[in-house]
Short mmCIF file of C-alpha atoms and ligand atoms in Angstrom, two decimals:
data_model
loop_
_atom_site.label_atom_id
_atom_site.label_comp_id
_atom_site.label_asym_id
_atom_site.label_seq_id
_atom_site.Cartn_x
_atom_site.Cartn_y
_atom_site.Cartn_z
CA UNK A 1 -54.68 212.27 -95.11
CA UNK A 2 -58.06 214.52 -95.01
CA UNK A 3 -60.33 214.75 -98.07
CA UNK A 4 -60.08 218.47 -97.66
CA UNK A 5 -57.44 221.19 -98.59
CA UNK A 6 -57.61 222.51 -95.20
CA UNK A 7 -59.29 221.71 -91.98
CA UNK A 8 -60.22 225.45 -91.27
CA UNK A 9 -61.10 227.98 -93.90
CA UNK A 10 -61.43 231.54 -92.43
CA UNK A 11 -63.38 234.24 -94.21
CA UNK A 12 -62.03 237.50 -93.24
CA UNK A 13 -58.58 238.55 -91.54
CA UNK A 14 -60.10 241.03 -89.07
CA UNK A 15 -59.59 240.72 -85.34
CA UNK A 16 -61.71 237.40 -84.69
CA UNK A 17 -60.74 235.76 -87.96
CA UNK A 18 -57.13 236.14 -87.40
CA UNK A 19 -57.38 235.09 -83.57
CA UNK A 20 -59.10 232.07 -84.35
CA UNK A 21 -56.90 231.26 -87.45
CA UNK A 22 -53.55 231.74 -85.37
CA UNK A 23 -54.96 229.78 -82.47
CA UNK A 24 -56.19 226.97 -84.45
CA UNK A 25 -53.11 226.58 -86.44
CA UNK A 26 -50.99 226.61 -83.05
CA UNK A 27 -53.30 223.72 -82.04
CA UNK A 28 -52.13 221.79 -85.03
CA UNK A 29 -54.98 222.32 -87.58
CA UNK A 30 -54.30 223.25 -91.22
CA UNK A 31 -55.56 226.83 -91.63
CA UNK A 32 -56.18 229.18 -94.62
CA UNK A 33 -57.44 232.85 -94.31
CA UNK A 34 -59.13 234.53 -97.22
CA UNK A 35 -59.22 238.37 -96.96
CA UNK A 36 -60.19 240.75 -100.09
CA UNK A 37 -59.60 244.20 -98.53
CA UNK A 38 -57.01 245.05 -95.61
CA UNK A 39 -55.51 242.78 -92.89
CA UNK A 40 -56.78 243.55 -89.33
CA UNK A 41 -60.15 244.40 -90.39
CA UNK A 42 -62.16 247.49 -89.32
CA UNK A 43 -60.27 247.71 -86.13
CA UNK A 44 -56.91 248.24 -87.47
CA UNK A 45 -57.98 249.90 -90.72
CA UNK A 46 -61.02 252.22 -90.22
CA UNK A 47 -62.26 251.74 -86.53
CA UNK A 48 -60.68 251.58 -83.09
CA UNK A 49 -56.89 252.10 -84.08
CA UNK A 50 -57.04 255.02 -86.39
CA UNK A 51 -59.83 256.69 -84.38
CA UNK A 52 -57.83 256.49 -81.23
CA UNK A 53 -54.98 258.14 -83.12
CA UNK A 54 -57.28 260.82 -83.92
CA UNK A 55 -58.79 261.30 -80.67
CA UNK A 56 -55.25 261.66 -79.24
CA UNK A 57 -54.49 264.09 -82.04
CA UNK A 58 -57.79 266.26 -81.17
CA UNK A 59 -56.92 266.32 -77.42
CA UNK A 60 -53.90 268.74 -78.01
CA UNK A 61 -56.02 271.85 -78.50
CA UNK A 62 -57.03 271.22 -74.71
CA UNK A 63 -53.64 270.48 -73.74
CA UNK A 64 -52.11 273.60 -75.13
CA UNK A 65 -55.20 275.47 -73.44
CA UNK A 66 -54.17 274.07 -69.86
CA UNK A 67 -50.45 274.60 -70.37
CA UNK A 68 -50.11 278.17 -69.35
CA UNK A 69 -51.73 277.17 -66.10
CA UNK A 70 -48.64 274.78 -65.61
CA UNK A 71 -46.39 277.65 -66.50
CA UNK A 72 -45.83 276.53 -70.08
CA UNK A 73 -46.25 279.30 -72.70
CA UNK A 74 -46.20 277.83 -76.25
CA UNK A 75 -45.31 279.85 -79.38
CA UNK A 76 -47.79 279.75 -82.33
CA UNK A 77 -49.27 276.15 -82.67
CA UNK A 78 -50.20 274.92 -86.27
CA UNK A 79 -52.17 271.78 -86.93
CA UNK A 80 -51.82 269.84 -90.08
CA UNK A 81 -54.30 267.40 -91.14
CA UNK A 82 -52.53 265.73 -94.11
CA UNK A 83 -49.44 265.33 -91.78
CA UNK A 84 -51.63 263.47 -89.33
CA UNK A 85 -53.33 261.21 -91.82
CA UNK A 86 -50.08 260.46 -93.49
CA UNK A 87 -48.61 259.41 -90.03
CA UNK A 88 -51.68 257.50 -89.28
CA UNK A 89 -51.48 255.63 -92.64
CA UNK A 90 -47.99 254.70 -92.02
CA UNK A 91 -48.78 253.21 -88.57
CA UNK A 92 -51.59 251.11 -90.12
CA UNK A 93 -49.50 249.70 -93.02
CA UNK A 94 -47.08 248.73 -90.14
CA UNK A 95 -49.95 246.96 -88.27
CA UNK A 96 -51.06 245.42 -91.56
CA UNK A 97 -47.54 243.79 -91.91
CA UNK A 98 -47.74 242.64 -87.96
CA UNK A 99 -50.86 240.87 -89.01
CA UNK A 100 -49.31 239.33 -92.17
CA UNK A 101 -46.37 238.24 -90.05
CA UNK A 102 -48.63 236.87 -87.20
CA UNK A 103 -50.28 234.55 -89.74
CA UNK A 104 -47.19 233.59 -91.52
CA UNK A 105 -45.40 232.62 -88.22
CA UNK A 106 -48.27 230.32 -87.33
CA UNK A 107 -48.23 228.74 -90.57
CA UNK A 108 -51.67 230.12 -91.69
CA UNK A 109 -51.99 230.34 -95.56
CA UNK A 110 -53.21 233.63 -96.50
CA UNK A 111 -55.34 234.05 -99.79
CA UNK A 112 -55.86 237.84 -100.83
CA UNK A 113 -58.71 237.35 -102.79
CA UNK A 114 -62.64 237.54 -102.46
CA UNK A 115 -64.38 234.56 -101.02
CA UNK A 116 -67.72 233.17 -101.94
CA UNK A 117 -69.26 230.03 -100.25
CA UNK A 118 -70.27 227.33 -102.64
CA UNK A 119 -71.39 224.91 -100.13
CA UNK A 120 -71.02 223.45 -96.86
CA UNK A 121 -67.21 222.71 -97.40
CA UNK A 122 -66.30 224.54 -100.57
CA UNK A 123 -65.39 228.11 -101.22
CA UNK A 124 -64.41 229.96 -104.30
CA UNK A 125 -61.25 231.90 -103.58
CA UNK A 126 -60.73 234.32 -106.37
CA UNK A 127 -60.84 232.01 -109.71
CA UNK A 128 -60.01 228.50 -107.45
CA UNK A 129 -62.05 226.30 -105.52
CA UNK A 130 -60.91 225.34 -101.88
CA UNK A 131 -62.33 222.55 -99.81
CA UNK A 132 -62.22 222.86 -95.99
CA UNK A 133 -63.82 220.59 -93.14
CA UNK A 134 -64.93 223.51 -91.40
CA UNK A 135 -65.41 227.34 -92.56
CA UNK A 136 -65.44 230.41 -90.36
CA UNK A 137 -67.05 233.33 -91.60
CA UNK A 138 -65.68 236.54 -89.82
CA UNK A 139 -66.40 239.16 -92.30
CA UNK A 140 -67.38 241.74 -90.25
CA UNK A 141 -69.88 244.73 -90.86
CA UNK A 142 -70.00 247.79 -93.01
CA UNK A 143 -71.61 251.42 -92.17
CA UNK A 144 -75.09 251.47 -92.99
CA UNK A 145 -77.05 254.72 -94.06
CA UNK A 146 -80.84 255.44 -94.23
CA UNK A 147 -82.20 256.03 -97.43
CA UNK A 148 -83.07 259.71 -97.94
CA UNK A 149 -82.71 262.26 -100.89
CA UNK A 150 -79.07 263.24 -101.25
CA UNK A 151 -77.85 260.34 -98.88
CA UNK A 152 -74.81 259.68 -101.32
CA UNK A 153 -73.38 262.91 -100.55
CA UNK A 154 -72.82 262.03 -96.86
CA UNK A 155 -69.77 260.32 -95.79
CA UNK A 156 -69.38 257.57 -93.15
CA UNK A 157 -66.66 257.03 -90.68
CA UNK A 158 -64.81 254.71 -93.51
CA UNK A 159 -64.34 257.93 -95.49
CA UNK A 160 -63.69 260.28 -92.44
CA UNK A 161 -60.32 258.51 -92.00
CA UNK A 162 -59.26 259.76 -95.59
CA UNK A 163 -60.72 263.37 -95.89
CA UNK A 164 -58.23 265.56 -98.20
CA UNK A 165 -58.98 268.30 -95.79
CA UNK A 166 -61.07 269.27 -92.68
CA UNK A 167 -64.25 270.90 -93.22
CA UNK A 168 -64.96 274.27 -91.42
CA UNK A 169 -68.20 272.89 -90.22
CA UNK A 170 -69.71 269.14 -90.06
CA UNK A 171 -73.10 267.58 -89.22
CA UNK A 172 -72.90 264.16 -87.77
CA UNK A 173 -76.03 262.14 -87.81
CA UNK A 174 -76.60 259.41 -85.18
CA UNK A 175 -76.20 258.94 -81.39
CA UNK A 176 -73.88 256.01 -80.72
CA UNK A 177 -70.32 255.28 -80.37
CA UNK A 178 -69.23 256.53 -83.71
CA UNK A 179 -71.21 259.75 -83.75
CA UNK A 180 -70.06 260.70 -80.28
CA UNK A 181 -66.45 259.86 -80.83
CA UNK A 182 -66.18 261.69 -84.36
CA UNK A 183 -68.11 264.73 -82.78
CA UNK A 184 -65.18 264.97 -80.25
CA UNK A 185 -62.57 264.50 -82.96
CA UNK A 186 -63.82 267.05 -85.36
CA UNK A 187 -64.81 269.69 -82.65
CA UNK A 188 -61.09 269.09 -80.87
CA UNK A 189 -59.41 269.66 -84.26
CA UNK A 190 -61.53 273.07 -84.64
CA UNK A 191 -64.39 272.00 -86.81
CA UNK A 192 -67.78 273.63 -85.92
CA UNK A 193 -69.34 270.23 -85.11
CA UNK A 194 -73.14 269.63 -84.89
CA UNK A 195 -74.47 266.17 -83.84
CA UNK A 196 -77.92 265.47 -84.82
CA UNK A 197 -79.69 262.53 -83.03
CA UNK A 198 -83.37 261.19 -83.77
CA UNK A 199 -84.22 260.63 -79.97
CA UNK A 200 -84.55 262.64 -76.80
CA UNK A 201 -81.05 262.00 -75.60
CA UNK A 202 -78.03 260.03 -77.26
CA UNK A 203 -76.19 256.92 -76.31
CA UNK A 204 -79.17 254.76 -75.98
CA UNK A 205 -78.54 251.86 -73.82
CA UNK A 206 -75.82 253.55 -71.57
CA UNK A 207 -76.78 254.78 -67.79
CA UNK A 208 -79.11 257.93 -68.07
CA UNK A 209 -76.86 259.71 -65.53
CA UNK A 210 -73.70 259.00 -68.00
CA UNK A 211 -75.86 260.19 -70.88
CA UNK A 212 -76.88 263.49 -69.33
CA UNK A 213 -73.32 264.35 -67.85
CA UNK A 214 -71.86 263.66 -71.46
CA UNK A 215 -74.37 265.74 -73.13
CA UNK A 216 -73.63 268.66 -70.73
CA UNK A 217 -69.81 268.16 -71.23
CA UNK A 218 -69.90 267.87 -74.95
CA UNK A 219 -71.88 270.98 -74.86
CA UNK A 220 -69.51 272.88 -72.86
CA UNK A 221 -66.79 271.86 -75.35
CA UNK A 222 -68.53 273.71 -78.07
CA UNK A 223 -70.45 270.74 -79.84
CA UNK A 224 -73.86 271.74 -80.86
CA UNK A 225 -76.33 268.88 -80.08
CA UNK A 226 -79.70 268.57 -81.86
CA UNK A 227 -81.80 266.18 -80.26
CA UNK A 228 -85.25 265.01 -81.61
CA UNK A 229 -84.04 265.83 -85.27
CA UNK A 230 -83.91 263.98 -88.38
CA UNK A 231 -82.44 264.82 -91.55
CA UNK A 232 -84.76 264.63 -94.45
CA UNK A 233 -82.70 265.55 -97.24
CA UNK A 234 -79.24 266.64 -98.09
CA UNK A 235 -78.26 268.75 -101.25
CA UNK A 236 -75.18 270.06 -102.76
CA UNK A 237 -74.83 273.85 -102.29
CA UNK A 238 -73.50 275.63 -105.70
CA UNK A 239 -70.76 277.55 -103.67
CA UNK A 240 -69.68 274.12 -102.02
CA UNK A 241 -70.85 272.47 -98.98
CA UNK A 242 -74.20 271.09 -98.27
CA UNK A 243 -77.78 272.12 -97.45
CA UNK A 244 -79.48 270.12 -95.09
CA UNK A 245 -83.31 269.97 -94.25
CA UNK A 246 -84.67 268.61 -90.98
CA UNK A 247 -87.82 267.32 -89.97
CA UNK A 248 -88.12 270.12 -87.53
CA UNK A 249 -88.39 272.64 -90.53
CA UNK A 250 -84.76 273.90 -90.03
CA UNK A 251 -82.26 274.16 -92.90
CA UNK A 252 -78.62 274.08 -92.27
CA UNK A 253 -75.57 274.57 -94.09
CA UNK A 254 -72.25 272.56 -93.52
CA UNK A 255 -69.03 271.60 -94.97
CA UNK A 256 -69.45 268.03 -94.71
CA UNK A 257 -72.22 265.74 -93.72
CA UNK A 258 -71.64 262.28 -91.86
CA UNK A 259 -73.56 259.36 -91.07
CA UNK A 260 -72.96 257.32 -88.13
CA UNK A 261 -76.29 255.37 -87.92
CA UNK A 262 -75.21 251.91 -87.38
CA UNK A 263 -73.27 249.09 -89.27
CA UNK A 264 -74.59 246.11 -91.16
CA UNK A 265 -73.02 242.57 -91.56
CA UNK A 266 -71.25 242.04 -94.87
CA UNK A 267 -72.94 239.00 -95.95
CA UNK A 268 -74.17 240.10 -99.19
CA UNK A 269 -73.07 237.95 -102.28
CA UNK A 270 -71.28 235.57 -99.83
CA UNK A 271 -73.05 232.69 -101.23
CA UNK A 272 -74.63 231.78 -98.03
CA UNK A 273 -77.60 230.45 -100.20
CA UNK A 274 -75.97 227.40 -101.04
CA UNK A 275 -75.75 226.43 -97.39
CA UNK A 276 -78.35 226.14 -94.54
CA UNK A 277 -77.02 229.21 -92.70
CA UNK A 278 -79.76 231.31 -91.44
CA UNK A 279 -79.86 235.05 -91.08
CA UNK A 280 -81.55 236.68 -88.05
CA UNK A 281 -84.05 239.68 -88.31
CA UNK A 282 -81.27 241.84 -87.48
CA UNK A 283 -79.32 240.58 -90.88
CA UNK A 284 -76.77 238.77 -88.65
CA UNK A 285 -75.80 235.46 -88.96
CA UNK A 286 -77.74 232.98 -86.49
CA UNK A 287 -75.10 230.99 -84.34
CA UNK A 288 -75.59 228.93 -81.28
CA UNK A 289 -73.58 229.52 -78.09
CA UNK A 290 -70.60 227.69 -79.70
CA UNK A 291 -70.87 230.05 -82.73
CA UNK A 292 -71.94 227.07 -84.88
CA UNK A 293 -74.45 228.20 -87.74
CA UNK A 294 -77.41 225.88 -88.89
CA UNK A 295 -74.94 224.53 -91.27
CA UNK A 296 -72.84 222.24 -89.03
CA UNK A 297 -69.57 222.72 -90.91
CA UNK A 298 -69.94 226.50 -91.04
CA UNK A 299 -69.10 228.74 -87.93
CA UNK A 300 -69.47 232.72 -87.61
CA UNK A 301 -68.38 235.26 -85.33
CA UNK A 302 -67.66 238.82 -84.50
CA UNK A 303 -69.66 241.78 -85.76
CA UNK A 304 -71.51 239.57 -88.70
CA UNK A 305 -73.01 237.79 -85.71
CA UNK A 306 -73.79 240.70 -83.47
CA UNK A 307 -75.25 241.88 -81.09
CA UNK A 308 -72.13 243.09 -79.33
CA UNK A 309 -69.82 244.59 -81.90
CA UNK A 310 -66.84 244.99 -80.11
CA UNK A 311 -63.23 244.05 -81.10
CA UNK A 312 -62.14 242.12 -77.67
CA UNK A 313 -65.52 240.13 -77.82
CA UNK A 314 -64.43 239.07 -81.23
CA UNK A 315 -61.12 238.09 -80.07
CA UNK A 316 -62.61 235.93 -77.17
CA UNK A 317 -64.84 234.44 -79.61
CA UNK A 318 -62.16 233.47 -81.97
CA UNK A 319 -59.76 232.11 -79.16
CA UNK A 320 -62.63 230.13 -77.79
CA UNK A 321 -63.84 228.59 -80.93
CA UNK A 322 -60.32 227.45 -81.99
CA UNK A 323 -59.75 225.79 -78.46
CA UNK A 324 -63.11 224.41 -78.76
CA UNK A 325 -62.59 222.93 -82.17
CA UNK A 326 -58.89 221.97 -81.93
CA UNK A 327 -57.92 222.02 -78.30
CA UNK A 328 -60.49 219.83 -76.64
CA UNK A 329 -62.29 222.65 -74.67
CA UNK A 330 -65.91 223.48 -74.07
CA UNK A 331 -65.89 226.93 -73.68
CA UNK A 332 -69.09 228.86 -73.50
CA UNK A 333 -68.42 232.74 -73.45
CA UNK A 334 -70.07 234.67 -70.88
CA UNK A 335 -71.54 238.07 -72.32
CA UNK A 336 -72.07 239.48 -69.11
CA UNK A 337 -70.03 242.38 -67.64
CA UNK A 338 -68.61 243.51 -70.85
CA UNK A 339 -66.57 246.61 -70.36
CA UNK A 340 -66.95 249.22 -73.21
CA UNK A 341 -65.77 252.89 -73.51
CA UNK A 342 -66.81 255.57 -75.80
CA UNK A 343 -63.84 257.57 -76.53
CA UNK A 344 -65.61 260.86 -76.53
CA UNK A 345 -64.16 263.80 -74.78
CA UNK A 346 -64.40 263.26 -71.89
CA UNK A 347 -64.20 259.52 -72.12
CA UNK A 348 -67.03 257.38 -71.18
CA UNK A 349 -66.62 253.78 -69.74
CA UNK A 350 -68.99 251.39 -68.40
CA UNK A 351 -69.21 247.92 -67.26
CA UNK A 352 -72.15 246.03 -65.82
CA UNK A 353 -75.67 247.35 -65.45
CA UNK A 354 -77.09 250.75 -65.74
CA UNK A 355 -79.25 251.98 -62.98
CA UNK A 356 -82.25 251.44 -65.18
CA UNK A 357 -81.39 247.85 -65.93
CA UNK A 358 -80.74 247.10 -62.43
CA UNK A 359 -83.81 248.77 -61.08
CA UNK A 360 -85.95 246.54 -63.62
CA UNK A 361 -84.32 243.42 -62.18
CA UNK A 362 -83.55 243.87 -58.60
CA UNK A 363 -85.78 244.81 -55.85
CA UNK A 364 -83.56 247.22 -53.78
CA UNK A 365 -80.85 249.18 -55.49
CA UNK A 366 -78.32 251.59 -53.97
CA UNK A 367 -76.73 254.24 -56.15
CA UNK A 368 -73.41 255.78 -55.14
CA UNK A 369 -72.17 258.62 -57.37
CA UNK A 370 -69.78 261.57 -57.45
CA UNK A 371 -69.10 264.59 -59.75
CA UNK A 372 -66.02 266.55 -59.51
CA UNK A 373 -63.38 268.61 -61.45
CA UNK A 374 -60.62 266.38 -62.49
CA UNK A 375 -57.32 267.76 -60.96
CA UNK A 376 -55.39 267.95 -64.09
CA UNK A 377 -57.90 271.05 -64.98
CA UNK A 378 -57.51 272.67 -61.74
CA UNK A 379 -55.12 275.29 -62.82
CA UNK A 380 -57.02 276.08 -65.99
CA UNK A 381 -60.47 277.46 -66.97
CA UNK A 382 -61.61 274.25 -68.48
CA UNK A 383 -64.67 273.57 -66.49
CA UNK A 384 -64.79 269.71 -67.14
CA UNK A 385 -66.40 267.72 -64.76
CA UNK A 386 -65.98 264.00 -64.19
CA UNK A 387 -68.63 261.61 -63.21
CA UNK A 388 -68.30 258.25 -61.28
CA UNK A 389 -71.08 255.92 -60.39
CA UNK A 390 -71.66 252.58 -58.71
CA UNK A 391 -74.87 250.60 -58.69
CA UNK A 392 -75.16 248.12 -55.83
CA UNK A 393 -77.62 245.51 -55.12
CA UNK A 394 -78.58 246.20 -51.43
CA UNK A 395 -79.41 242.69 -50.67
CA UNK A 396 -76.39 241.00 -51.63
CA UNK A 397 -74.08 244.07 -51.68
CA UNK A 398 -72.75 243.20 -55.06
CA UNK A 399 -71.76 245.75 -57.27
CA UNK A 400 -73.73 245.45 -60.31
CA UNK A 401 -72.47 248.31 -62.34
CA UNK A 402 -69.59 251.00 -62.69
CA UNK A 403 -70.06 253.79 -64.84
CA UNK A 404 -67.75 256.73 -65.27
CA UNK A 405 -67.12 260.00 -67.45
CA UNK A 406 -63.89 261.49 -67.13
CA UNK A 407 -60.09 261.60 -68.29
CA UNK A 408 -58.97 257.86 -68.62
CA UNK A 409 -62.27 256.42 -67.89
CA UNK A 410 -61.39 253.36 -70.25
CA UNK A 411 -58.17 252.74 -68.47
CA UNK A 412 -59.74 253.03 -65.02
CA UNK A 413 -62.96 250.93 -65.72
CA UNK A 414 -60.88 248.02 -67.32
CA UNK A 415 -59.51 247.37 -63.93
CA UNK A 416 -63.12 247.56 -62.35
CA UNK A 417 -64.26 245.04 -64.93
CA UNK A 418 -62.09 242.44 -63.43
CA UNK A 419 -63.60 243.18 -59.78
CA UNK A 420 -67.23 242.92 -61.28
CA UNK A 421 -66.26 239.57 -63.27
CA UNK A 422 -64.89 238.40 -59.91
CA UNK A 423 -68.17 239.16 -58.08
CA UNK A 424 -67.04 242.00 -55.87
CA UNK A 425 -69.15 243.69 -53.25
CA UNK A 426 -69.59 247.29 -52.13
CA UNK A 427 -67.70 246.15 -48.97
CA UNK A 428 -64.84 245.00 -51.13
CA UNK A 429 -64.74 248.30 -52.85
CA UNK A 430 -64.75 249.85 -49.33
CA UNK A 431 -61.85 247.81 -47.90
CA UNK A 432 -59.64 248.80 -50.96
CA UNK A 433 -57.23 251.62 -50.41
CA UNK A 434 -57.06 254.18 -52.81
CA UNK A 435 -54.19 255.67 -54.88
CA UNK A 436 -53.88 259.15 -54.15
CA UNK A 437 -54.20 261.58 -55.89
CA UNK A 438 -56.20 259.93 -58.74
CA UNK A 439 -59.40 259.84 -60.32
CA UNK A 440 -59.69 256.19 -60.07
CA UNK A 441 -59.43 256.36 -56.05
CA UNK A 442 -63.02 257.89 -55.96
CA UNK A 443 -64.25 254.43 -56.81
CA UNK A 444 -63.31 253.24 -53.41
CA UNK A 445 -64.23 256.31 -51.21
CA UNK A 446 -67.94 256.46 -52.11
CA UNK A 447 -69.91 256.28 -48.93
CA UNK A 448 -73.13 258.03 -49.25
CA UNK A 449 -75.98 256.44 -50.98
CA UNK A 450 -77.41 258.87 -53.53
CA UNK A 451 -81.04 260.25 -52.67
P1 NDP B 1 -74.44 252.55 -82.92
O1 NDP B 1 -75.56 251.14 -83.12
O2 NDP B 1 -73.75 252.51 -81.47
O3 NDP B 1 -75.53 253.85 -83.08
C1 NDP B 1 -76.37 254.07 -84.12
C2 NDP B 1 -77.01 255.38 -83.97
O4 NDP B 1 -77.63 255.79 -85.11
C3 NDP B 1 -78.12 255.15 -82.75
O5 NDP B 1 -77.80 256.49 -82.07
C4 NDP B 1 -79.42 255.14 -83.43
O6 NDP B 1 -80.41 255.65 -82.98
C5 NDP B 1 -78.98 255.95 -84.88
N1 NDP B 1 -79.91 255.43 -86.14
C6 NDP B 1 -80.03 254.26 -86.49
N2 NDP B 1 -80.94 254.22 -87.40
C7 NDP B 1 -81.10 255.56 -87.66
C8 NDP B 1 -82.04 256.19 -88.83
N3 NDP B 1 -82.67 255.59 -89.64
N4 NDP B 1 -82.00 257.49 -88.69
C9 NDP B 1 -81.31 258.18 -87.68
N5 NDP B 1 -80.72 257.67 -86.88
C10 NDP B 1 -80.55 256.30 -86.70
O7 NDP B 1 -73.73 252.52 -84.16
P2 NDP B 1 -72.34 253.16 -84.44
O8 NDP B 1 -72.48 253.32 -86.05
O9 NDP B 1 -72.05 254.40 -83.63
O10 NDP B 1 -71.38 252.14 -84.19
C11 NDP B 1 -71.57 250.74 -84.51
C12 NDP B 1 -71.15 249.72 -83.73
O11 NDP B 1 -69.56 249.62 -83.61
C13 NDP B 1 -71.27 250.24 -82.12
O12 NDP B 1 -72.38 249.65 -81.89
C14 NDP B 1 -70.19 249.26 -81.28
O13 NDP B 1 -70.60 248.26 -81.22
C15 NDP B 1 -68.97 249.50 -82.07
N6 NDP B 1 -68.12 250.51 -81.71
C16 NDP B 1 -67.46 250.54 -80.87
C17 NDP B 1 -66.44 251.61 -80.33
C18 NDP B 1 -66.09 251.45 -79.27
O14 NDP B 1 -65.90 250.45 -78.59
N7 NDP B 1 -65.23 252.72 -78.56
C19 NDP B 1 -66.17 252.78 -81.30
C20 NDP B 1 -67.09 252.61 -82.45
C21 NDP B 1 -67.90 251.62 -82.80
P3 NDP B 1 -81.08 254.93 -81.82
O15 NDP B 1 -80.40 254.97 -80.64
O16 NDP B 1 -82.44 255.80 -81.68
O17 NDP B 1 -81.41 253.58 -82.20
#
């Protein structure tokens, strides 16, 4: 008999924690999970899933606009925000129960309580103490806001999913995934939407052509982009709404202010000071390539470790960790060619190197790109343009990066990620037959190197 209550105690029932628990239990480990908030973590409750539902909802405005071109004439349409939220909440409650079932069915014990680490093998769970041979910290992140006067008046994405009503106007601060996605959501739902970013051009880290193209498309959709602008203070207006002071000496009024300025690991008061676990300068838990912390019995994965805060990465980490610890495997994850999508309108999706990254590491780079009007808008006045781009190493012919802005970009680039992972060359793309007529076929018909 083991001297511990469990072989593995997982703190956090989000994507990574649940995947690690289920896999470990299936491999014969005695596993418990402790979760104090909601099953499924950020992704299911206040992230990917509800966000995508809101993105779908906001797209209908454009669908209705396109419909007459195809001969469809709708009667008066009406949008009901509370109905959407109620349906969204029902779907999330269903998913919470799916997660509960997944844990139950694999024999994982669930404690719905707060966990606090007491030592390398001891955790306080609510008012009891539990011992485990190994502890996995998968507590995720939480929105972070800079400290400026009136910042408490601003919401984050967490609250955006539960607004009682839609504002007439909103200022969204930030230029990353969440800011750009929510700008599309609010704009599509008829809110006068302003995005305020401190730098020259949002979506830092994405390909420059993609960033330019996205900025132009978002503007066309009616979103006002304020670059090189920071907010100095926020104050309540007597008649409702907020007055916002910027560092470019402008004063704005808005019905709501939302900050999407990044997320921070949720490690406060987790008791890590009772262990040898170390924290990086970025505030994340330091781990090696096998997700082990400086305390040998404690592991960590997902957003709490950064730097790639994406659900599929946490899932892959959870799977690999459990297989390594209980399945005799020796998996070292590769963080190369991780595909990602920003569910903006139009969607951005990308895998591999940007042109700028490729030029910094390779001598001779060829760029192939094309911009065109998607067929689905050809019978309407919607002037949306798609962009596709390939970054190729001329010396080896390897495709180093694929980038797209346009309808279904996430669906399309997922397939291309397989090709890049397999080491596809431009010649492989060229000898692939297209599916006609699609947007995706453009990726296999690019022949002209861009100037
Ligand atoms: P990001 O890190 O993507 O973006 C944060 C933004 O806030 C950046 O534009 C940053 O500017 C800006 N910022 C940071 N500090 C300040 C400040 N003090 N004042 C003004 N602006 C500031 O964070 P998000 O919150 O958008 O998302 C968090 C993470 O969640 C993402 O990185 C991603 O990993 C994940 N996510 C993934 C999604 C997906 O897969 N579709 C969707 C949503 C989130 P600068 O660039 O200048 O640093």
